[in-house]
PDB file of N, CA and C in Angstrom:
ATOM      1  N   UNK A   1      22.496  -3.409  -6.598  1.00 51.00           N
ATOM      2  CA  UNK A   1      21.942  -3.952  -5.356  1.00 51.00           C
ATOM      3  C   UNK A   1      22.372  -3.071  -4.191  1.00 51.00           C
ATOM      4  N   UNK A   2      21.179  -2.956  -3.286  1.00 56.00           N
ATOM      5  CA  UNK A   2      21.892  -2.190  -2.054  1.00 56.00           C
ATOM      6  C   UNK A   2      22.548  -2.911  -1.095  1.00 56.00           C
ATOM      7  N   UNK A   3      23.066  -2.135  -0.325  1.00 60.00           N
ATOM      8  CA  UNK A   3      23.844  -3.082   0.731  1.00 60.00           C
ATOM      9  C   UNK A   3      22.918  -2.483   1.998  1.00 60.00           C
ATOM     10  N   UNK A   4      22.833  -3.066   2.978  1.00 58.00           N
ATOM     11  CA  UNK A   4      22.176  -2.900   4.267  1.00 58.00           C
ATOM     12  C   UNK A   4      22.082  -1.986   4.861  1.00 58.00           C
ATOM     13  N   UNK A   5      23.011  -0.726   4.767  1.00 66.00           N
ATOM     14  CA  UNK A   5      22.869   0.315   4.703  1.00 66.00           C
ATOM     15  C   UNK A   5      22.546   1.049   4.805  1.00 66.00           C
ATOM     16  N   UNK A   6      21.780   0.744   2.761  1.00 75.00           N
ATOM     17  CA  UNK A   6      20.832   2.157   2.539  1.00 75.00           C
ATOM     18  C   UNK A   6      19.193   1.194   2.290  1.00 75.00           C
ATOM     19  N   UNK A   7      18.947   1.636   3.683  1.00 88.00           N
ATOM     20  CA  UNK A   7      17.797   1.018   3.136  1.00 88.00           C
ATOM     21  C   UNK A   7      16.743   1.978   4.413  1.00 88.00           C
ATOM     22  N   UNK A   8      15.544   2.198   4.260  1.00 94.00           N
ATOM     23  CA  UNK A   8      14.858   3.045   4.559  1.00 94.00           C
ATOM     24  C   UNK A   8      13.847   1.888   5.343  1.00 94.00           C
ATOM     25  N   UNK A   9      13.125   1.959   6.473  1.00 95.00           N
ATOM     26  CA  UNK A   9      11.579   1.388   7.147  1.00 95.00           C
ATOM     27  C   UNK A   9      11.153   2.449   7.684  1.00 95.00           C
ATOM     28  N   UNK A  10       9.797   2.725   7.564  1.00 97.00           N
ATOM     29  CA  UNK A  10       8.818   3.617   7.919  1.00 97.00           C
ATOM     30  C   UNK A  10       7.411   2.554   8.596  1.00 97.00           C
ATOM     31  N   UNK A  11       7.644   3.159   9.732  1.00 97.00           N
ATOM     32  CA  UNK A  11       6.022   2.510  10.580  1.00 97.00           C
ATOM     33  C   UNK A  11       5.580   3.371  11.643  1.00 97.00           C
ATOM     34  N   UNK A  12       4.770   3.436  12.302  1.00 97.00           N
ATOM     35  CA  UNK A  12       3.466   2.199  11.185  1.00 97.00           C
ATOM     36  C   UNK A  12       2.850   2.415   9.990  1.00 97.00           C
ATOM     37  N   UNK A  13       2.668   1.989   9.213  1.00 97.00           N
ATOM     38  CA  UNK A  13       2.171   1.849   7.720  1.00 97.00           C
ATOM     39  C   UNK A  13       1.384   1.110   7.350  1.00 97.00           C
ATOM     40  N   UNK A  14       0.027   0.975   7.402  1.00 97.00           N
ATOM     41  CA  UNK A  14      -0.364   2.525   7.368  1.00 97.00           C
ATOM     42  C   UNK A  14      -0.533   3.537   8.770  1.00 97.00           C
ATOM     43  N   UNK A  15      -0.133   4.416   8.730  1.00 97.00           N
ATOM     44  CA  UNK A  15       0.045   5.574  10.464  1.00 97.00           C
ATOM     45  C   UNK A  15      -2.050   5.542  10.516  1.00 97.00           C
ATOM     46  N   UNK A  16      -2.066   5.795  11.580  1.00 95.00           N
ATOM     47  CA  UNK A  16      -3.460   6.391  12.016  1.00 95.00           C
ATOM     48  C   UNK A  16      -4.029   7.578  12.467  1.00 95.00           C
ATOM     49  N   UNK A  17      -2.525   8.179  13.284  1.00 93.00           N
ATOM     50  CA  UNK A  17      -2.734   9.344  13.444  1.00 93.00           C
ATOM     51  C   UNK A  17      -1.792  10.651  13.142  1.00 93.00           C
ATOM     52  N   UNK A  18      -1.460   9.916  12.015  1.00 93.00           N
ATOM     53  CA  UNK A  18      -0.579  11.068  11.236  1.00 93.00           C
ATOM     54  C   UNK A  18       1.285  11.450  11.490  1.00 93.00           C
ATOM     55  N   UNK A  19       1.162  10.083  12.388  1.00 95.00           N
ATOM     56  CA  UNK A  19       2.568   9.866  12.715  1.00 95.00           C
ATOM     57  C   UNK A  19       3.417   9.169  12.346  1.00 95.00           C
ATOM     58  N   UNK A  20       4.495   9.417  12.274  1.00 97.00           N
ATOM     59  CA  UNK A  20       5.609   7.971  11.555  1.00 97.00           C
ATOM     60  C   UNK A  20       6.729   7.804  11.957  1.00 97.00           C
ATOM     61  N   UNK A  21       7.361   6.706  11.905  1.00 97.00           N
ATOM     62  CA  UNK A  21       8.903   6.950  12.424  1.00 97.00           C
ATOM     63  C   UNK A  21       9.583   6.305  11.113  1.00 97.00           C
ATOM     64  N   UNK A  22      10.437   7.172  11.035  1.00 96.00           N
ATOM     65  CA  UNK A  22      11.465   6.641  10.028  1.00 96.00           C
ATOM     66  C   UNK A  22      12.634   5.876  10.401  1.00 96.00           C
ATOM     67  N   UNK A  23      13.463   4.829  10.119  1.00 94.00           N
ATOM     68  CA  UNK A  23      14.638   4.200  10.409  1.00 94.00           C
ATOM     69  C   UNK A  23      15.238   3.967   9.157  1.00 94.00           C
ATOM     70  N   UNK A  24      16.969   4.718   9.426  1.00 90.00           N
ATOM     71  CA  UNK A  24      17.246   4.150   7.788  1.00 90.00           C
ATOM     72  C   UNK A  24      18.987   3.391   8.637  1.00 90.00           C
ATOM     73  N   UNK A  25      18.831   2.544   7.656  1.00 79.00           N
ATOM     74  CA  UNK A  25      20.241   1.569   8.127  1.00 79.00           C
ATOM     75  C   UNK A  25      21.746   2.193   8.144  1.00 79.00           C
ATOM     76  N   UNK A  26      21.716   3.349   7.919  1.00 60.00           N
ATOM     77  CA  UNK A  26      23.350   4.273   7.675  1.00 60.00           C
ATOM     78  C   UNK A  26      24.022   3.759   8.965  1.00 60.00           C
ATOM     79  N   UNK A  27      24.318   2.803   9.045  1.00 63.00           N
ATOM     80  CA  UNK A  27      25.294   2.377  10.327  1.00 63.00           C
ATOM     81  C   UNK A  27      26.297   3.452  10.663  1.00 63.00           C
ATOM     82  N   UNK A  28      26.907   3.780   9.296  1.00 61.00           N
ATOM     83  CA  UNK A  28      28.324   5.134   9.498  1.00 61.00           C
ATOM     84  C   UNK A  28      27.739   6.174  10.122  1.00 61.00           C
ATOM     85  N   UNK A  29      26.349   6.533   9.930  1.00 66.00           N
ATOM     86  CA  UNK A  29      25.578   7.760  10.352  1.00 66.00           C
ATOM     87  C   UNK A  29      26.085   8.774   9.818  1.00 66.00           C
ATOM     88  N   UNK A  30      26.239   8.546   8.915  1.00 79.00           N
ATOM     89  CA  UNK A  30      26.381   9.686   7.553  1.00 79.00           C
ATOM     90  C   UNK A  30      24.784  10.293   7.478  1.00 79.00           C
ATOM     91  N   UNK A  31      24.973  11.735   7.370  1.00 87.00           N
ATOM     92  CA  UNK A  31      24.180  12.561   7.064  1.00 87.00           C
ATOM     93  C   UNK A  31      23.019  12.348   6.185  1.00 87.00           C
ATOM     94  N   UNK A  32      21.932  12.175   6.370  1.00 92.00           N
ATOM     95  CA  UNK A  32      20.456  11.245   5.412  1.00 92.00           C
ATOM     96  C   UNK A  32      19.568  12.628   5.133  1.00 92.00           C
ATOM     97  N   UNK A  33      19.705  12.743   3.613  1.00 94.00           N
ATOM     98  CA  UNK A  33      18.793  14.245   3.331  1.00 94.00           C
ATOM     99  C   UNK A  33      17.409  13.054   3.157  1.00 94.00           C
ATOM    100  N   UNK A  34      16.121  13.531   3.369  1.00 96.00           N
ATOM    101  CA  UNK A  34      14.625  12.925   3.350  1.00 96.00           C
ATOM    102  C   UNK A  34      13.930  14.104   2.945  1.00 96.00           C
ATOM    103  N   UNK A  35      13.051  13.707   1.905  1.00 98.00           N
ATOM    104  CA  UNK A  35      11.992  14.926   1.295  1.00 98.00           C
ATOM    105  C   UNK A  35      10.559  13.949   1.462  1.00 98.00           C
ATOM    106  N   UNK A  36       9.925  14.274   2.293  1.00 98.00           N
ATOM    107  CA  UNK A  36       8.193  13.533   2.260  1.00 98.00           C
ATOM    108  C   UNK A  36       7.571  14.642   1.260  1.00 98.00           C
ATOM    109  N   UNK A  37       6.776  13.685   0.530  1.00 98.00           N
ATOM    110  CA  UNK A  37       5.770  14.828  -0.898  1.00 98.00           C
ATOM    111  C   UNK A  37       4.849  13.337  -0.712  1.00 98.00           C
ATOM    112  N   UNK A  38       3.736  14.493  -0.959  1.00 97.00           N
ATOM    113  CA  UNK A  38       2.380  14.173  -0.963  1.00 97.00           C
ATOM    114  C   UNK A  38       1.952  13.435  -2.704  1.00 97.00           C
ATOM    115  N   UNK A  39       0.948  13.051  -2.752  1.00 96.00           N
ATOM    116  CA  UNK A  39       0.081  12.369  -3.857  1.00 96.00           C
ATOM    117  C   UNK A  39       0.211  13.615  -5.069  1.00 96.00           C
ATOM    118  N   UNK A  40       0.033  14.685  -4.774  1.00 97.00           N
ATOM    119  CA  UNK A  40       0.383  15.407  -5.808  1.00 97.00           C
ATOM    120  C   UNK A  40       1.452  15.880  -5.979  1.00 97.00           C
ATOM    121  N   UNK A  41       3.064  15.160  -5.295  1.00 97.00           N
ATOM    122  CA  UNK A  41       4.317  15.552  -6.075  1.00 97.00           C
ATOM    123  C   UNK A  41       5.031  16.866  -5.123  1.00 97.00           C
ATOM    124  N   UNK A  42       3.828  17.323  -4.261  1.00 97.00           N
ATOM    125  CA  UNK A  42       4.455  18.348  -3.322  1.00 97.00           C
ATOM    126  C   UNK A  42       4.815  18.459  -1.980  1.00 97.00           C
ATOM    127  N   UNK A  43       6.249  18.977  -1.651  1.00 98.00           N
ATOM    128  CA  UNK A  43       7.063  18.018  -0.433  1.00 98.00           C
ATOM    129  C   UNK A  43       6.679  18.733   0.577  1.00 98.00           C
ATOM    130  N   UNK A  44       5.660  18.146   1.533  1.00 96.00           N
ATOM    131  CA  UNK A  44       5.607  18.902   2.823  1.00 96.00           C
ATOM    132  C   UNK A  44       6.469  18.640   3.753  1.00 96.00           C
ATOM    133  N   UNK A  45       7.471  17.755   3.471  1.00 97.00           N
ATOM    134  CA  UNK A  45       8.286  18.488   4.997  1.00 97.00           C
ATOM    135  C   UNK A  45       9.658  17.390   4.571  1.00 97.00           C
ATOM    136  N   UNK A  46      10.830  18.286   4.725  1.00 97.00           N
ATOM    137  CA  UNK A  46      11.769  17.370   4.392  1.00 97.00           C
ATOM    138  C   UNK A  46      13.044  18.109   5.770  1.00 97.00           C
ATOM    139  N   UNK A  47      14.061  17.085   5.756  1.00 96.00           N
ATOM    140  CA  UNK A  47      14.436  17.564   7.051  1.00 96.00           C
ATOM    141  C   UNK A  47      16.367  16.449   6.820  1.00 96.00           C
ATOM    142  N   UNK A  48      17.322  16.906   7.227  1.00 95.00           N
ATOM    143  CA  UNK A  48      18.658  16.488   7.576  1.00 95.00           C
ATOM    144  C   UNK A  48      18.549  16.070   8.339  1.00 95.00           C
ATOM    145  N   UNK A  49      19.177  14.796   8.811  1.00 92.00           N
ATOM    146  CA  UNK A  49      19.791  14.140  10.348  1.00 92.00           C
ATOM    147  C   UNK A  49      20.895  12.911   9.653  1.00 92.00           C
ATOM    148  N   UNK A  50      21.807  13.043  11.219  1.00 89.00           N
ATOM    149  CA  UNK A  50      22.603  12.329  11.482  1.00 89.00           C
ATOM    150  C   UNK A  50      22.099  11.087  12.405  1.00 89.00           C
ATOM    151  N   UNK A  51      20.954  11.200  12.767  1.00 89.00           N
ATOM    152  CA  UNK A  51      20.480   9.644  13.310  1.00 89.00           C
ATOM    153  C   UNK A  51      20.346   9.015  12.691  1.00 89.00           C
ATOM    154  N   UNK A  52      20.160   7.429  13.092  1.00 89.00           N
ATOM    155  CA  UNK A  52      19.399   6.118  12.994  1.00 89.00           C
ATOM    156  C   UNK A  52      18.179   6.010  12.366  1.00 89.00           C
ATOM    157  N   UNK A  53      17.602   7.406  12.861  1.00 91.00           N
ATOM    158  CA  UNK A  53      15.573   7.059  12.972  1.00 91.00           C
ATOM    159  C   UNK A  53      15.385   8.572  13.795  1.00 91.00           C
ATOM    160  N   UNK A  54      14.163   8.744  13.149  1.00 93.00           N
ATOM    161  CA  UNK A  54      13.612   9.828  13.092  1.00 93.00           C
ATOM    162  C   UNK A  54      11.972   9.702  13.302  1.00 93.00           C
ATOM    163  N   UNK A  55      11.710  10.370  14.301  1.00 95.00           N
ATOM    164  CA  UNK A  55       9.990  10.549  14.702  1.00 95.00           C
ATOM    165  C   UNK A  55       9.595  11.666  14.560  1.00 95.00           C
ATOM    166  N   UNK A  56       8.571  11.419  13.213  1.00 95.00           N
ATOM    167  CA  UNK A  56       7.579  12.729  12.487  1.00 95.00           C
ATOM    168  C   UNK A  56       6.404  13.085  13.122  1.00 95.00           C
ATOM    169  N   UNK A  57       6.331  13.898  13.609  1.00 90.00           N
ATOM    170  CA  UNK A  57       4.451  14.066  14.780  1.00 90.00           C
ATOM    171  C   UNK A  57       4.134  15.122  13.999  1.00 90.00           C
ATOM    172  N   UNK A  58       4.158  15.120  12.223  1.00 88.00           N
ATOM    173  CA  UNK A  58       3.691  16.575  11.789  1.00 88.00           C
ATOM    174  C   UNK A  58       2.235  16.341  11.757  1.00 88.00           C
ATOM    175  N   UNK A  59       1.743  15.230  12.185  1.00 89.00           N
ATOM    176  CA  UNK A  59       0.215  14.862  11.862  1.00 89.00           C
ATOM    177  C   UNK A  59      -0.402  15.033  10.549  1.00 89.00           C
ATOM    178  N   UNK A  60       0.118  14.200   9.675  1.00 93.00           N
ATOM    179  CA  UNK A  60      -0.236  14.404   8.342  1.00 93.00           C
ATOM    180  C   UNK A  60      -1.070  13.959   7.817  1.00 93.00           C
ATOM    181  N   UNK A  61      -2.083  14.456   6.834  1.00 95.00           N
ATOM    182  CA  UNK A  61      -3.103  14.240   6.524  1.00 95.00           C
ATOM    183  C   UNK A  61      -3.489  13.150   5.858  1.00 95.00           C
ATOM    184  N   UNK A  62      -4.680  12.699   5.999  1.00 96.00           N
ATOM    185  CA  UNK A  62      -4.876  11.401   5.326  1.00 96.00           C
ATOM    186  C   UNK A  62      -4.379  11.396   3.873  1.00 96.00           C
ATOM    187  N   UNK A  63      -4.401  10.232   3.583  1.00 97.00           N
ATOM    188  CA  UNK A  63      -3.304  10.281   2.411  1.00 97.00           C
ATOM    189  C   UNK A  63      -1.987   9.130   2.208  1.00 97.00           C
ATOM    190  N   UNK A  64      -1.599   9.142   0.858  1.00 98.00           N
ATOM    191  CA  UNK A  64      -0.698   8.744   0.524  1.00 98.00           C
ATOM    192  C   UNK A  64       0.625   9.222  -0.195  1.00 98.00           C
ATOM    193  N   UNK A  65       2.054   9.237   1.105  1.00 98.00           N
ATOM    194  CA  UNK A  65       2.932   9.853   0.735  1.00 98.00           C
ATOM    195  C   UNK A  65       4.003   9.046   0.425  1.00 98.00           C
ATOM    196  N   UNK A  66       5.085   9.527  -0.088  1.00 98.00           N
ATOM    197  CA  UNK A  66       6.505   9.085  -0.907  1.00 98.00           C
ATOM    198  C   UNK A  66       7.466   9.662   0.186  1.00 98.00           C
ATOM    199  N   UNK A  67       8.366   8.856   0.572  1.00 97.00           N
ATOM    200  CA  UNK A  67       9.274   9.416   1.583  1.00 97.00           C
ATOM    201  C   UNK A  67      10.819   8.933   0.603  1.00 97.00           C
ATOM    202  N   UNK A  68      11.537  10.048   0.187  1.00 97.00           N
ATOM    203  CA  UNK A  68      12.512   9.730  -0.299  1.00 97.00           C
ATOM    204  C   UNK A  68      13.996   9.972   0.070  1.00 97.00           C
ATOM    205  N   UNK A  69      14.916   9.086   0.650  1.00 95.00           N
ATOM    206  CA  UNK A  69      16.152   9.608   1.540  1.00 95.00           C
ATOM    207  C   UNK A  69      17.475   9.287   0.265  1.00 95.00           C
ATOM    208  N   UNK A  70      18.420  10.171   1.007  1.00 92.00           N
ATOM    209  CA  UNK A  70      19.518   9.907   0.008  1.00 92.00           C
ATOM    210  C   UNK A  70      20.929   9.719   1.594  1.00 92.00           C
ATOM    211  N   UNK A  71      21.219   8.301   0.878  1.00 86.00           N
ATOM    212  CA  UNK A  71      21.730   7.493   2.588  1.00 86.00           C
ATOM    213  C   UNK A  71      23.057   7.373   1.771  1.00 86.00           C
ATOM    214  N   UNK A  72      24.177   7.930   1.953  1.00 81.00           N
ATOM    215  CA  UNK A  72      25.856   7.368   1.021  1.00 81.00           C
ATOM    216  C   UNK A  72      25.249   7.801  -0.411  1.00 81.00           C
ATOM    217  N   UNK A  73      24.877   8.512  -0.370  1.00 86.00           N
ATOM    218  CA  UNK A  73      24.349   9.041  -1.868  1.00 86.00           C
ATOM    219  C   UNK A  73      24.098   8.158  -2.546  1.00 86.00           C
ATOM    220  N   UNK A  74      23.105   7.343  -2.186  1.00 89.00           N
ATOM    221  CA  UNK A  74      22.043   6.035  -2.818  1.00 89.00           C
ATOM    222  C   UNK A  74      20.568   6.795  -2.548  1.00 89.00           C
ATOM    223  N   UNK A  75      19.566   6.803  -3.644  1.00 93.00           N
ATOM    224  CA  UNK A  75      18.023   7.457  -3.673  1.00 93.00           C
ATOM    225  C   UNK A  75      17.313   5.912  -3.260  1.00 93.00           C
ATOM    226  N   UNK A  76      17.009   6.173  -2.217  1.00 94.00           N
ATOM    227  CA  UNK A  76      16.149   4.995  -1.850  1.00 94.00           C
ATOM    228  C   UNK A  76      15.019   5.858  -1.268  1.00 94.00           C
ATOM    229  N   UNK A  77      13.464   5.093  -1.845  1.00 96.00           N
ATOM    230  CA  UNK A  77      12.389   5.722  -1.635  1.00 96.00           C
ATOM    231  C   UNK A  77      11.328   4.575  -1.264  1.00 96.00           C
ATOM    232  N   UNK A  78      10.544   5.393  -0.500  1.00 97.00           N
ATOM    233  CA  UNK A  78       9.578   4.371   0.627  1.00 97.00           C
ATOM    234  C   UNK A  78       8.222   5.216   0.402  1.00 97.00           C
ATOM    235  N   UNK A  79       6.579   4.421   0.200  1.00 97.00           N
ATOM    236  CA  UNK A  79       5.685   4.878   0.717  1.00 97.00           C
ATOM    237  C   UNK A  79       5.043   4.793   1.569  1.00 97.00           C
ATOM    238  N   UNK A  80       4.313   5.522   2.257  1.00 98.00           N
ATOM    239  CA  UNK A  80       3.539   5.104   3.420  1.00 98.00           C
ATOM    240  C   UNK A  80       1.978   5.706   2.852  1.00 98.00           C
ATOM    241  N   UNK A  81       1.110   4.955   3.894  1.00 98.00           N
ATOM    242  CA  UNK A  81      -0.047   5.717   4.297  1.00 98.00           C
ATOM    243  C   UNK A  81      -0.494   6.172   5.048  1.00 98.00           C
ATOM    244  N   UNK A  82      -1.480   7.181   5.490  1.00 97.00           N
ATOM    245  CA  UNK A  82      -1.932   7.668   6.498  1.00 97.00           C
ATOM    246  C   UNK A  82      -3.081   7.538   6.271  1.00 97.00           C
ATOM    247  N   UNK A  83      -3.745   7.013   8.021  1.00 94.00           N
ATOM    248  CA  UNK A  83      -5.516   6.726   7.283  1.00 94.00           C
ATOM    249  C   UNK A  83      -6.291   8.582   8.098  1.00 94.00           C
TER     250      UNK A  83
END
């Protein structure tokens, strides 16, 4: 079970214009590696931070992606859509 933590929200979901914000619960603000990959398995854009939450304006293409963070070295993974 996770603890409150590690837990990942992504909105809006589904995005409209290719935008998203990520929030993951690391209260300690321990370092959160995130890899976004697309429907076919390939990661367009993955990125380190020490924040709270994170705002993506890569304008990503319609579609359905896998956003996967590693929060206290727990793999917690989230999808979103983009219309």
């Amino acid at each position: 079970s996770h603890s409150a933590k590690e837990e990942l929200i992504i909105w809006p979901n589904p995005s409209t214009n290719g935008h998203v914000t990520l929030q993951f619960g690391n209260s300690a603000l321990e370092m959160v590696n995130v890899a976004i990959s697309n429907a076919h398995g390939q990661i367009v854009y993955q990125f380190t931070t020490d924040r709270g939450q994170m705002i993506i304006d890569q304008s990503f293409s319609p579609g359905v992606y896998q956003a996967v963070a590693w929060i206290n070295g727990v793999r917690v993974s989230r999808r979103f859509v983009v219309w």
